CSV table of C-alpha atoms and ligand atoms in Angstrom, one decimal:
chain,number,residue,atom,x,y,z
A,1,MET,CA,-23.9,47.8,-14.2
A,2,ASN,CA,-20.9,50.1,-13.6
A,3,LEU,CA,-17.7,48.9,-12.0
A,4,SER,CA,-15.7,52.2,-12.0
A,5,GLN,CA,-15.4,51.9,-8.2
A,6,HIS,CA,-13.2,48.8,-8.8
A,7,ILE,CA,-11.0,50.4,-11.4
A,8,LYS,CA,-10.0,53.6,-9.6
A,9,ALA,CA,-6.3,53.3,-10.2
A,10,PRO,CA,-5.2,56.2,-12.5
A,11,PHE,CA,-3.7,53.9,-15.1
A,12,TYR,CA,-7.1,52.6,-16.3
A,13,ARG,CA,-8.0,56.2,-17.3
A,14,ILE,CA,-4.7,56.7,-18.9
A,15,ILE,CA,-5.1,53.5,-20.9
A,16,GLY,CA,-8.5,54.8,-22.1
A,17,GLU,CA,-7.0,58.2,-23.1
A,18,GLU,CA,-4.2,56.5,-25.1
A,19,ALA,CA,-6.8,54.5,-26.9
A,20,GLU,CA,-8.7,57.6,-27.8
A,21,LYS,CA,-5.6,59.2,-29.1
A,22,LEU,CA,-5.1,56.3,-31.4
A,23,GLY,CA,-8.8,56.5,-32.5
A,24,ILE,CA,-9.7,53.1,-31.0
A,25,GLU,CA,-11.6,51.6,-28.1
A,26,VAL,CA,-10.3,49.6,-25.2
A,27,TYR,CA,-12.0,47.3,-22.7
A,28,ALA,CA,-10.8,45.3,-19.7
A,29,ILE,CA,-12.1,41.8,-20.3
A,30,GLY,CA,-12.3,38.2,-19.2
A,31,GLY,CA,-11.2,36.6,-16.0
A,32,PHE,CA,-10.2,40.0,-14.4
A,33,VAL,CA,-13.8,41.3,-14.7
A,34,ARG,CA,-15.3,38.0,-13.4
A,35,ASP,CA,-13.0,38.0,-10.5
A,36,ILE,CA,-14.0,41.7,-9.6
A,37,LEU,CA,-17.6,40.4,-9.3
A,38,LEU,CA,-16.6,37.3,-7.4
A,39,GLU,CA,-14.3,39.3,-5.1
A,40,ARG,CA,-11.4,37.2,-6.0
A,41,LYS,CA,-7.8,38.4,-6.3
A,42,ASN,CA,-6.5,38.5,-9.8
A,43,ASP,CA,-3.3,40.3,-10.9
A,44,ASP,CA,-3.7,39.6,-14.6
A,45,VAL,CA,-5.6,42.3,-16.5
A,46,ASP,CA,-6.5,41.6,-20.1
A,47,PHE,CA,-7.3,44.5,-22.4
A,48,VAL,CA,-9.0,44.2,-25.8
A,49,THR,CA,-9.1,46.9,-28.5
A,50,ASN,CA,-10.7,47.0,-31.9
A,51,GLY,CA,-7.4,46.6,-33.8
A,52,LYS,CA,-3.9,47.9,-32.9
A,53,GLY,CA,-3.4,46.0,-29.7
A,54,ILE,CA,0.4,46.1,-29.9
A,55,GLU,CA,0.4,49.8,-30.8
A,56,LEU,CA,-1.8,50.5,-27.9
A,57,ALA,CA,0.4,48.6,-25.5
A,58,LYS,CA,3.5,50.5,-26.6
A,59,ALA,CA,1.7,53.9,-26.2
A,60,CYS,CA,0.3,52.9,-22.8
A,61,ALA,CA,3.8,51.6,-21.5
A,62,LYS,CA,5.3,54.9,-22.7
A,63,ALA,CA,2.6,56.9,-20.8
A,64,LEU,CA,3.1,54.9,-17.7
A,65,GLY,CA,6.9,55.1,-17.8
A,66,ILE,CA,7.4,51.4,-18.6
A,67,LYS,CA,10.4,50.6,-20.8
A,68,LYS,CA,10.1,46.8,-21.3
A,69,VAL,CA,7.2,45.5,-23.4
A,70,ASP,CA,7.0,41.9,-24.6
A,71,ILE,CA,5.5,41.6,-28.1
A,72,PHE,CA,4.1,38.5,-29.6
A,73,LYS,CA,3.7,39.3,-33.2
A,74,THR,CA,2.2,36.1,-34.3
A,75,TYR,CA,-0.6,36.4,-31.8
A,76,GLY,CA,-0.9,40.1,-32.1
A,77,THR,CA,-0.5,40.5,-28.4
A,78,ALA,CA,1.7,42.6,-26.1
A,79,HIS,CA,2.4,42.4,-22.4
A,80,PHE,CA,4.1,44.5,-19.7
A,81,LYS,CA,4.4,44.5,-16.0
A,82,TYR,CA,3.0,47.4,-14.1
A,83,HIS,CA,3.7,47.4,-10.4
A,84,ASN,CA,2.5,43.9,-9.4
A,85,LEU,CA,0.1,43.6,-12.3
A,86,ASP,CA,0.4,41.7,-15.5
A,87,LEU,CA,-1.2,43.9,-18.2
A,88,GLU,CA,-1.9,42.2,-21.5
A,89,PHE,CA,-3.2,43.8,-24.7
A,90,VAL,CA,-4.8,42.1,-27.6
A,91,GLY,CA,-6.7,43.2,-30.7
A,92,ALA,CA,-10.3,41.9,-30.8
A,93,ARG,CA,-10.5,38.8,-32.9
A,94,LYS,CA,-12.8,36.7,-34.8
A,95,GLU,CA,-11.7,33.1,-34.9
A,96,SER,CA,-12.5,30.0,-36.9
A,97,TYR,CA,-10.8,26.7,-36.3
A,98,ARG,CA,-9.7,24.0,-38.6
A,99,GLU,CA,-10.9,20.5,-38.0
A,100,HIS,CA,-7.7,18.8,-36.9
A,101,SER,CA,-5.7,21.7,-35.4
A,102,ARG,CA,-5.9,23.9,-32.4
A,103,ASN,CA,-4.4,26.7,-34.4
A,104,PRO,CA,-7.1,29.2,-35.3
A,105,GLU,CA,-7.4,31.3,-38.3
A,106,VAL,CA,-7.5,34.7,-36.8
A,107,SER,CA,-9.0,37.9,-38.4
A,108,PRO,CA,-9.7,41.2,-36.7
A,109,GLY,CA,-13.2,41.6,-35.2
A,110,THR,CA,-15.4,43.7,-33.0
A,111,LEU,CA,-15.6,43.5,-29.3
A,112,GLU,CA,-18.6,41.3,-29.6
A,113,ASP,CA,-16.8,38.9,-31.9
A,114,ASP,CA,-14.1,38.7,-29.3
A,115,GLN,CA,-16.5,38.1,-26.5
A,116,ARG,CA,-18.3,35.4,-28.6
A,117,ARG,CA,-15.0,33.3,-29.0
A,118,ARG,CA,-14.4,33.2,-25.2
A,119,ASP,CA,-14.9,30.0,-23.3
A,120,PHE,CA,-17.8,30.9,-20.9
A,121,THR,CA,-20.2,33.8,-20.6
A,122,VAL,CA,-18.8,34.6,-17.2
A,123,ASN,CA,-15.3,34.9,-18.8
A,124,ALA,CA,-16.7,37.1,-21.6
A,125,LEU,CA,-17.6,40.2,-19.6
A,126,ALA,CA,-15.9,43.5,-20.5
A,127,ILE,CA,-15.5,46.9,-18.9
A,128,SER,CA,-15.4,50.0,-21.0
A,129,LEU,CA,-12.5,52.3,-20.4
A,130,GLN,CA,-13.9,55.1,-22.7
A,131,LYS,CA,-14.5,58.5,-21.1
A,132,ASN,CA,-18.2,58.6,-22.0
A,133,ASN,CA,-19.1,55.3,-20.3
A,134,PHE,CA,-16.1,54.6,-18.1
A,135,GLY,CA,-16.7,51.4,-16.0
A,136,ASP,CA,-19.8,50.2,-17.8
A,137,VAL,CA,-20.1,46.4,-18.1
A,138,ILE,CA,-20.6,45.2,-21.6
A,139,ASP,CA,-22.4,41.9,-21.3
A,140,PRO,CA,-24.1,40.6,-24.5
A,141,PHE,CA,-24.4,37.0,-23.3
A,142,ASP,CA,-25.8,37.5,-19.8
A,143,GLY,CA,-22.6,36.5,-18.0
A,144,ILE,CA,-23.7,38.5,-15.0
A,145,GLY,CA,-26.9,36.4,-14.8
A,146,ASP,CA,-24.8,33.2,-15.1
A,147,LEU,CA,-22.4,34.5,-12.4
A,148,GLU,CA,-25.3,35.0,-10.0
A,149,LYS,CA,-26.6,31.6,-10.8
A,150,LYS,CA,-23.1,30.1,-10.6
A,151,ILE,CA,-23.4,28.5,-14.0
A,152,LEU,CA,-20.7,27.9,-16.6
A,153,ARG,CA,-22.3,28.3,-20.1
A,154,THR,CA,-20.7,28.8,-23.4
A,155,PRO,CA,-21.5,32.0,-25.4
A,156,LEU,CA,-22.0,30.0,-28.6
A,157,ASN,CA,-23.5,26.6,-29.2
A,158,PRO,CA,-21.3,24.5,-26.8
A,159,ASP,CA,-20.5,22.0,-29.6
A,160,ILE,CA,-18.9,24.8,-31.6
A,161,THR,CA,-17.1,26.3,-28.6
A,162,PHE,CA,-15.7,23.0,-27.4
A,163,SER,CA,-14.8,21.6,-30.8
A,164,ASP,CA,-13.0,24.9,-31.8
A,165,ASP,CA,-10.8,24.5,-28.8
A,166,PRO,CA,-11.2,21.3,-26.8
A,167,LEU,CA,-9.1,22.5,-23.9
A,168,ARG,CA,-12.2,24.6,-23.0
A,169,MET,CA,-13.7,21.3,-21.7
A,170,MET,CA,-10.8,20.9,-19.3
A,171,ARG,CA,-11.4,24.6,-18.3
A,172,ALA,CA,-15.0,24.0,-17.7
A,173,VAL,CA,-14.2,21.2,-15.1
A,174,ARG,CA,-11.4,23.3,-13.6
A,175,PHE,CA,-13.6,26.5,-13.2
A,176,SER,CA,-16.4,24.3,-11.8
A,177,ASN,CA,-14.1,23.0,-9.2
A,178,GLN,CA,-12.3,26.3,-8.5
A,179,LEU,CA,-15.4,28.5,-8.3
A,180,GLY,CA,-18.0,26.0,-7.2
A,181,PHE,CA,-20.0,26.6,-10.4
A,182,LYS,CA,-22.2,24.1,-12.1
A,183,ILE,CA,-21.6,23.3,-15.8
A,184,ALA,CA,-24.8,24.0,-17.8
A,185,ASP,CA,-26.7,21.0,-19.0
A,186,GLU,CA,-26.1,21.6,-22.8
A,187,SER,CA,-22.4,22.3,-22.1
A,188,TRP,CA,-22.2,19.1,-20.1
A,189,GLN,CA,-23.7,17.0,-22.9
A,190,ALA,CA,-21.4,18.7,-25.4
A,191,ILE,CA,-18.4,17.8,-23.3
A,192,LYS,CA,-19.4,14.2,-23.0
A,193,GLN,CA,-19.9,14.2,-26.8
A,194,ASN,CA,-16.6,15.9,-27.7
A,195,ALA,CA,-14.4,14.5,-25.0
A,196,ASP,CA,-12.3,12.5,-27.5
A,197,ARG,CA,-11.4,15.8,-29.3
A,198,LEU,CA,-9.1,16.5,-26.3
A,199,LYS,CA,-6.6,14.4,-28.2
A,200,ILE,CA,-5.6,17.3,-30.5
A,201,VAL,CA,-4.7,19.5,-27.5
A,202,SER,CA,-1.1,19.5,-26.3
A,203,MET,CA,-0.4,17.7,-23.0
A,204,GLU,CA,1.3,20.8,-21.7
A,205,ARG,CA,-2.0,22.7,-21.9
A,206,ILE,CA,-4.0,19.9,-20.5
A,207,ILE,CA,-1.7,19.4,-17.5
A,208,THR,CA,-1.7,23.0,-16.7
A,209,GLU,CA,-5.5,22.7,-16.1
A,210,VAL,CA,-5.1,19.5,-14.3
A,211,ASN,CA,-2.6,21.1,-11.9
A,212,LYS,CA,-5.1,23.9,-11.2
A,213,ILE,CA,-7.6,21.2,-10.3
A,214,VAL,CA,-5.0,19.5,-8.1
A,215,MET,CA,-4.4,22.8,-6.3
A,216,CYS,CA,-8.1,23.3,-5.5
A,217,ASP,CA,-9.4,22.9,-1.8
A,218,LYS,CA,-11.3,19.7,-2.9
A,219,PRO,CA,-9.9,18.3,-6.1
A,220,SER,CA,-12.1,15.2,-5.8
A,221,ILE,CA,-14.9,17.3,-7.3
A,222,GLY,CA,-12.8,18.0,-10.4
A,223,PHE,CA,-11.5,14.5,-10.9
A,224,ASP,CA,-14.9,13.1,-10.5
A,225,LEU,CA,-16.2,15.4,-13.3
A,226,LEU,CA,-13.2,14.6,-15.4
A,227,PHE,CA,-14.1,10.9,-15.0
A,228,LYS,CA,-17.8,11.3,-15.6
A,229,THR,CA,-17.3,13.5,-18.8
A,230,GLY,CA,-14.8,11.0,-20.2
A,231,LEU,CA,-12.1,13.6,-20.3
A,232,LEU,CA,-9.8,11.7,-17.9
A,233,HIS,CA,-9.9,8.8,-20.3
A,234,GLN,CA,-8.2,10.8,-22.9
A,235,PHE,CA,-4.9,11.4,-21.0
A,236,PHE,CA,-4.8,9.3,-17.7
A,237,PRO,CA,-6.2,5.8,-18.4
A,238,GLU,CA,-4.3,4.3,-15.4
A,239,MET,CA,-6.4,6.5,-13.1
A,240,VAL,CA,-9.6,5.6,-14.9
A,241,ARG,CA,-8.7,1.8,-14.3
A,242,LEU,CA,-8.9,2.5,-10.6
A,243,HIS,CA,-12.6,2.9,-11.0
A,244,GLY,CA,-15.1,0.1,-10.2
A,245,VAL,CA,-15.7,-2.7,-7.8
A,246,GLU,CA,-15.5,-6.4,-8.3
A,247,LYS,CA,-17.2,-9.0,-6.1
A,248,LYS,CA,-16.3,-12.6,-5.6
A,249,ASN,CA,-17.8,-15.0,-3.1
A,250,GLY,CA,-19.7,-12.1,-1.6
A,251,ILE,CA,-16.5,-10.2,-1.0
A,252,ALA,CA,-16.1,-6.8,-2.7
A,253,HIS,CA,-13.0,-4.5,-2.7
A,254,LYS,CA,-13.2,-0.8,-2.4
A,255,ASP,CA,-13.5,1.5,-5.5
A,256,ASN,CA,-10.0,2.6,-5.7
A,257,PHE,CA,-10.8,5.7,-7.8
A,258,TYR,CA,-13.1,7.1,-5.1
A,259,HIS,CA,-10.6,6.1,-2.5
A,260,THR,CA,-7.8,7.8,-4.3
A,261,ILE,CA,-9.6,11.1,-4.6
A,262,GLN,CA,-10.8,10.9,-1.1
A,263,VAL,CA,-7.2,10.4,0.0
A,264,LEU,CA,-6.3,13.5,-2.2
A,265,ASP,CA,-9.0,15.6,-0.5
A,266,ASN,CA,-7.8,14.5,2.9
A,267,LEU,CA,-4.3,15.4,2.1
A,268,CYS,CA,-5.3,18.8,0.7
A,269,VAL,CA,-6.6,19.8,4.1
A,270,MET,CA,-3.1,19.1,5.5
A,271,SER,CA,-0.7,20.3,2.7
A,272,ASP,CA,-0.7,22.5,-0.4
A,273,LYS,CA,2.5,20.9,-1.8
A,274,LEU,CA,1.7,20.1,-5.4
A,275,TRP,CA,4.0,17.0,-5.6
A,276,LEU,CA,2.7,15.5,-2.3
A,277,ARG,CA,-0.8,16.0,-3.8
A,278,TRP,CA,0.4,14.0,-6.9
A,279,SER,CA,1.8,11.4,-4.6
A,280,ALA,CA,-1.8,10.9,-3.3
A,281,ILE,CA,-3.1,10.7,-6.9
A,282,MET,CA,-0.5,8.0,-7.6
A,283,HIS,CA,-0.2,6.1,-4.4
A,284,ASP,CA,-2.5,3.1,-5.5
A,285,ILE,CA,-2.1,3.5,-9.3
A,286,ALA,CA,-0.9,-0.1,-9.5
A,287,LYS,CA,-3.8,-1.6,-7.6
A,288,PRO,CA,-5.5,-2.7,-10.8
A,289,PRO,CA,-2.6,-4.6,-12.3
A,290,THR,CA,-1.8,-6.3,-9.0
A,291,LYS,CA,-5.3,-7.3,-8.0
A,292,ARG,CA,-5.9,-10.9,-7.2
A,293,PHE,CA,-8.5,-12.9,-5.3
A,294,GLU,CA,-7.0,-15.3,-3.0
A,295,GLU,CA,-9.0,-18.0,-1.2
A,296,GLY,CA,-9.1,-17.2,2.5
A,297,ALA,CA,-7.4,-13.8,2.1
A,298,GLY,CA,-10.0,-12.1,-0.2
A,299,TRP,CA,-8.8,-9.3,-2.5
A,300,THR,CA,-5.1,-8.6,-2.4
A,301,PHE,CA,-2.9,-6.0,-4.2
A,302,HIS,CA,0.5,-7.4,-3.3
A,303,GLY,CA,3.4,-5.3,-4.5
A,304,HIS,CA,1.3,-2.4,-5.7
A,305,GLU,CA,3.5,0.0,-4.0
A,306,ASP,CA,6.6,-1.4,-5.8
A,307,LEU,CA,4.9,-1.6,-9.3
A,308,GLY,CA,3.2,1.8,-8.7
A,309,ALA,CA,6.6,3.4,-8.1
A,310,ARG,CA,7.9,1.8,-11.3
A,311,MET,CA,4.8,3.2,-13.2
A,312,VAL,CA,5.5,6.7,-12.1
A,313,PRO,CA,8.2,7.7,-14.7
A,314,LYS,CA,6.2,6.5,-17.7
A,315,ILE,CA,3.1,8.3,-16.6
A,316,PHE,CA,5.0,11.5,-15.7
A,317,SER,CA,6.7,11.4,-18.9
A,318,ARG,CA,3.4,11.1,-20.9
A,319,LEU,CA,1.7,13.7,-18.8
A,320,LYS,CA,4.7,16.0,-19.3
A,321,LEU,CA,5.3,16.4,-15.7
A,322,PRO,CA,8.9,17.2,-14.6
A,323,LEU,CA,11.1,14.1,-14.6
A,324,ASP,CA,13.8,15.1,-12.1
A,325,HIS,CA,13.6,15.5,-8.4
A,326,GLN,CA,9.8,15.9,-8.4
A,327,MET,CA,9.2,12.6,-10.1
A,328,LYS,CA,11.8,10.9,-7.9
A,329,TYR,CA,10.0,12.3,-4.8
A,330,VAL,CA,6.6,11.0,-6.0
A,331,GLN,CA,8.2,7.6,-6.7
A,332,LYS,CA,9.5,7.4,-3.2
A,333,MET,CA,6.2,8.3,-1.6
A,334,VAL,CA,4.4,5.7,-3.7
A,335,LEU,CA,7.1,3.1,-2.8
A,336,LEU,CA,7.0,3.8,0.9
A,337,HIS,CA,3.3,4.7,1.3
A,338,LEU,CA,2.4,1.4,3.1
A,339,ARG,CA,5.4,1.3,5.4
A,340,PRO,CA,4.3,3.5,8.4
A,341,ILE,CA,1.0,1.7,8.7
A,342,ALA,CA,2.4,-1.7,8.1
A,343,LEU,CA,4.6,-1.0,11.1
A,344,THR,CA,1.6,-0.7,13.3
A,345,LYS,CA,0.5,-4.2,12.5
A,346,GLU,CA,3.2,-5.8,14.6
A,347,GLU,CA,5.4,-4.9,17.5
A,348,ILE,CA,7.0,-1.7,16.4
A,349,SER,CA,10.8,-2.3,16.6
A,350,ASP,CA,13.3,0.5,16.7
A,351,SER,CA,15.1,-1.2,13.9
A,352,ALA,CA,12.0,-1.0,11.6
A,353,ILE,CA,11.6,2.7,12.5
A,354,ARG,CA,15.2,3.5,11.8
A,355,ARG,CA,15.0,1.8,8.4
A,356,LEU,CA,11.9,3.9,7.5
A,357,LEU,CA,13.7,7.0,8.6
A,358,PHE,CA,16.7,6.1,6.6
A,359,GLU,CA,14.7,5.4,3.5
A,360,ALA,CA,12.4,8.4,3.7
A,361,GLY,CA,15.1,10.9,4.8
A,362,ASP,CA,13.9,14.4,4.9
A,363,ASP,CA,10.6,13.4,3.2
A,364,ILE,CA,9.5,11.5,6.2
A,365,ASP,CA,7.1,14.1,7.4
A,366,ASP,CA,5.4,14.3,4.0
A,367,LEU,CA,5.2,10.5,4.0
A,368,MET,CA,3.4,10.5,7.3
A,369,LEU,CA,0.9,13.0,6.0
A,370,LEU,CA,0.2,10.8,3.0
A,371,CYS,CA,-0.3,7.8,5.3
A,372,LYS,CA,-2.7,9.7,7.5
A,373,ALA,CA,-4.7,10.8,4.5
A,374,ASP,CA,-4.8,7.2,3.4
A,375,ILE,CA,-6.8,6.1,6.4
A,376,THR,CA,-10.3,6.1,4.8
A,377,SER,CA,-12.2,3.1,6.0
A,378,LYS,CA,-15.9,3.4,6.6
A,379,ASN,CA,-15.5,1.3,9.7
A,380,GLU,CA,-15.0,3.9,12.4
A,381,ALA,CA,-13.4,1.5,14.9
A,382,LYS,CA,-10.9,0.6,12.3
A,383,VAL,CA,-10.1,4.3,11.5
A,384,LYS,CA,-9.7,4.9,15.3
A,385,ARG,CA,-7.3,2.1,15.7
A,386,TYR,CA,-5.3,3.1,12.7
A,387,LEU,CA,-5.1,6.6,13.8
A,388,ALA,CA,-4.0,5.6,17.3
A,389,ASN,CA,-1.2,3.4,15.9
A,390,TYR,CA,-0.3,6.2,13.5
A,391,GLU,CA,0.4,8.4,16.5
A,392,ILE,CA,2.5,5.9,18.1
A,393,VAL,CA,4.7,5.5,15.0
A,394,LYS,CA,4.9,9.3,14.7
A,395,GLN,CA,6.1,9.5,18.4
A,396,LYS,CA,8.6,6.8,17.9
A,397,LEU,CA,10.0,8.5,14.8
A,398,ILE,CA,10.5,11.8,16.7
A,399,GLU,CA,12.2,9.9,19.6
A,400,LEU,CA,14.6,7.9,17.5
A,401,GLU,CA,15.4,10.7,15.2
A,402,GLU,CA,16.4,12.8,18.2
A,403,LYS,CA,18.6,9.9,19.5
A,404,ASP,CA,20.1,8.6,16.3
A,405,ARG,CA,19.9,11.3,13.6
A,406,ILE,CA,19.1,8.7,10.9
A,407,ARG,CA,17.1,11.2,8.7
A,408,ASN,CA,20.1,12.6,6.9
A,409,PHE,CA,22.2,9.4,7.4
A,410,GLN,CA,25.9,9.8,6.5
A,411,PRO,CA,28.0,6.7,7.3
A,412,PRO,CA,30.5,7.6,9.9
A,413,VAL,CA,33.0,5.4,8.0
A,414,THR,CA,33.2,6.0,4.3
A,415,GLY,CA,34.3,3.9,1.4
A,416,GLU,CA,37.7,5.8,1.2
A,417,HIS,CA,38.2,5.1,4.8
A,418,ILE,CA,37.7,1.4,4.3
A,419,MET,CA,40.0,1.2,1.3
A,420,GLU,CA,42.7,3.2,3.1
A,421,THR,CA,42.5,1.1,6.2
A,422,PHE,CA,42.8,-2.3,4.4
A,423,GLY,CA,45.0,-1.0,1.6
A,424,ILE,CA,42.5,-2.2,-1.1
A,425,GLY,CA,41.0,-0.6,-4.2
A,426,PRO,CA,37.4,-0.1,-5.0
A,427,GLY,CA,35.5,-3.4,-5.3
A,428,ARG,CA,33.0,-5.8,-3.8
A,429,GLU,CA,34.5,-5.9,-0.4
A,430,VAL,CA,34.1,-2.2,0.2
A,431,GLY,CA,30.4,-2.4,-0.6
A,432,ILE,CA,29.9,-5.3,1.6
A,433,ILE,CA,31.6,-3.7,4.6
A,434,LYS,CA,29.8,-0.4,4.1
A,435,ASN,CA,26.5,-2.1,4.0
A,436,ALA,CA,27.2,-4.2,7.1
A,437,ILE,CA,28.0,-0.9,9.0
A,438,LYS,CA,24.8,0.7,7.8
A,439,ASP,CA,22.8,-2.3,8.7
A,440,ALA,CA,24.4,-2.5,12.2
A,441,ILE,CA,23.5,1.1,12.8
A,442,LEU,CA,19.9,0.8,11.6
A,443,ASP,CA,19.5,-2.4,13.7
A,444,GLY,CA,20.8,-0.7,16.7
A,445,ILE,CA,23.9,-3.1,17.1
A,446,ILE,CA,26.2,-0.1,17.1
A,447,HIS,CA,25.6,3.6,17.5
A,448,ASN,CA,25.9,6.1,14.7
A,449,ALA,CA,29.4,7.1,15.8
A,450,TYR,CA,32.9,7.0,14.4
A,451,GLN,CA,34.8,4.8,16.8
A,452,GLU,CA,32.1,2.1,17.1
A,453,ALA,CA,31.8,2.0,13.3
A,454,PHE,CA,35.5,1.8,12.9
A,455,ASP,CA,35.8,-1.2,15.2
A,456,PHE,CA,32.9,-2.8,13.5
A,457,MET,CA,34.6,-2.3,10.1
A,458,LEU,CA,37.8,-4.1,11.4
A,459,ALA,CA,35.6,-7.1,12.5
A,460,GLU,CA,33.8,-7.2,9.2
A,461,GLY,CA,37.1,-6.9,7.3
A,462,ASP,CA,38.4,-9.8,9.3
A,463,LYS,CA,35.5,-11.9,8.3
A,464,LEU,CA,36.5,-11.3,4.6
A,465,GLY,CA,40.1,-12.1,5.4
A,466,LEU,CA,41.3,-8.5,5.3
A,467,LYS,CA,43.9,-7.2,7.6
A,468,PRO,CA,44.5,-3.5,8.4
A,469,LYS,CA,47.5,-2.1,6.6
A,470,SER,CA,49.3,-0.9,9.7
A,471,SER,CA,49.4,-4.5,11.2
A,472,ASP,CA,51.0,-5.9,8.0
A,473,GLN,CA,53.9,-3.4,8.3
B,501,ATP,P1,-7.1,32.0,-14.4
B,501,ATP,O1,-6.2,33.2,-14.6
B,501,ATP,O2,-7.5,31.7,-13.0
B,501,ATP,O3,-6.5,30.8,-15.1
B,501,ATP,P2,-8.8,33.3,-16.4
B,501,ATP,O4,-10.3,33.1,-16.6
B,501,ATP,O5,-8.2,34.6,-16.1
B,501,ATP,O6,-8.5,32.3,-15.1
B,501,ATP,P3,-6.8,32.9,-18.4
B,501,ATP,O7,-6.3,31.7,-18.9
B,501,ATP,O8,-5.9,33.9,-17.7
B,501,ATP,O9,-8.1,32.5,-17.5
B,501,ATP,O10,-7.5,33.6,-19.6
B,501,ATP,C1,-8.1,35.0,-19.6
B,501,ATP,C2,-9.3,35.0,-20.3
B,501,ATP,O11,-9.1,34.6,-21.7
B,501,ATP,C3,-10.4,34.0,-19.9
B,501,ATP,O12,-11.2,34.7,-18.9
B,501,ATP,C4,-11.2,33.9,-21.1
B,501,ATP,O13,-12.1,35.0,-21.4
B,501,ATP,C5,-10.1,33.9,-22.2
B,501,ATP,N1,-9.7,32.6,-22.5
B,501,ATP,C6,-8.6,31.9,-22.0
B,501,ATP,N2,-8.4,30.7,-22.6
B,501,ATP,C7,-9.4,30.5,-23.4
B,501,ATP,C8,-9.8,29.5,-24.3
B,501,ATP,N3,-9.1,28.4,-24.4
B,501,ATP,N4,-10.9,29.7,-25.1
B,501,ATP,C9,-11.6,30.8,-25.0
B,501,ATP,N5,-11.3,31.8,-24.1
B,501,ATP,C10,-10.2,31.7,-23.5
B,502,MG,MG1,-6.0,35.0,-15.7
């Protein structure tokens, strides 16, 4: 097979010529080649040479008029940007790994050595940039055959490939999900066998793969594979605990693992926000620890939204996910995820809607998407009823927001105002009055407007025995 039609840009020939000048060979390799054959966009091009990767990168950058080259001496790699492409150069390597470490002992090798140490045959394809066979695909492990069959297979015995770098097991699941490929049987068995080796891999590398799964069109596929291989158990036991169904007095609850990944899929159709997707993953995370069987009521999960929100920081911290506004956002989503639907169970009061708007703030639209995704009953009539109620809540939210602007609620009377009016310092009373004003607005007793809030403040102050400064004088 020859792919020269796909590498027509002049810089590929120039890179080949620079290698020739240095007396070495160069190949484009890996995901870039795979993605040409799959017609996927890929702006990262990896080049491998037999030795002298850094030297070649410098020579190529010079020939292409690029000044800035990033050099990673310890890895023997170099990188520079060329137009919108990331070009990465590496000397071909032979690797062997030590038992308890991810850090390989690396020694120079041939192109084939380098292909052999790659994760999957479909990721081990190389394109020659030499003049005499420019564009020829070098495929010693039948990666092209596997690409056609849509199979992920390791170039070596999978036990060796996976135990050398256990992250490759995560990559197998990620590629399977992303590309719609099947993991070959022997590789599948090897993953199940080696799953606990994932422990030696840093959480940062693991979570990078997880997030790529989360960003797939249908992440349930990836999470199901993570569960079935035992990989999920190594880093996210709380999610594993969602799995399973218990039955008592003939009453079963739903399997919350499959429910969760269904919610995630539903949400993915509506939004590609990573942290909203994480909210779906986390929304029922506290169902197992809050599960009870109550005579008459059946299975209950009281307070799972509250406990779930409290579990988020610890889980995010362990998973090395960001702990600032992203984590707070997920916490808020988990805490509020039942609220919109709970509203539909009773007469929907304006006050309840205002409170929801106040608490969700600008994230109200995301919260509503999560709620919609959360409607997964097998009972069609139930789904229909929930969806109808959901639409009513949504409509009311729009109407009230237009009227009262609660979403970005700023109290019309501030704490300073209160202190100044009554001539008092900071203290308990200020908080009480402030809260009373907020509640009065949310409950519709007064409007979200200065004069009404001011009068209300005077009345509340009076109840506490406070008199406005001016009337004292
Ligand atoms: P994507 O860019 O979508 O993540 P990719 O296949 O390009 O997919 P990269 O992480 O960019 O993946 O790596 C480029 C290539 O390097 C891969 O195609 C593969 O050949 C090789 N590679 C990357 N990580 C590993 C690994 N852990 N073990 C073996 N080979 C790897
Ligand atoms: Mg890549």
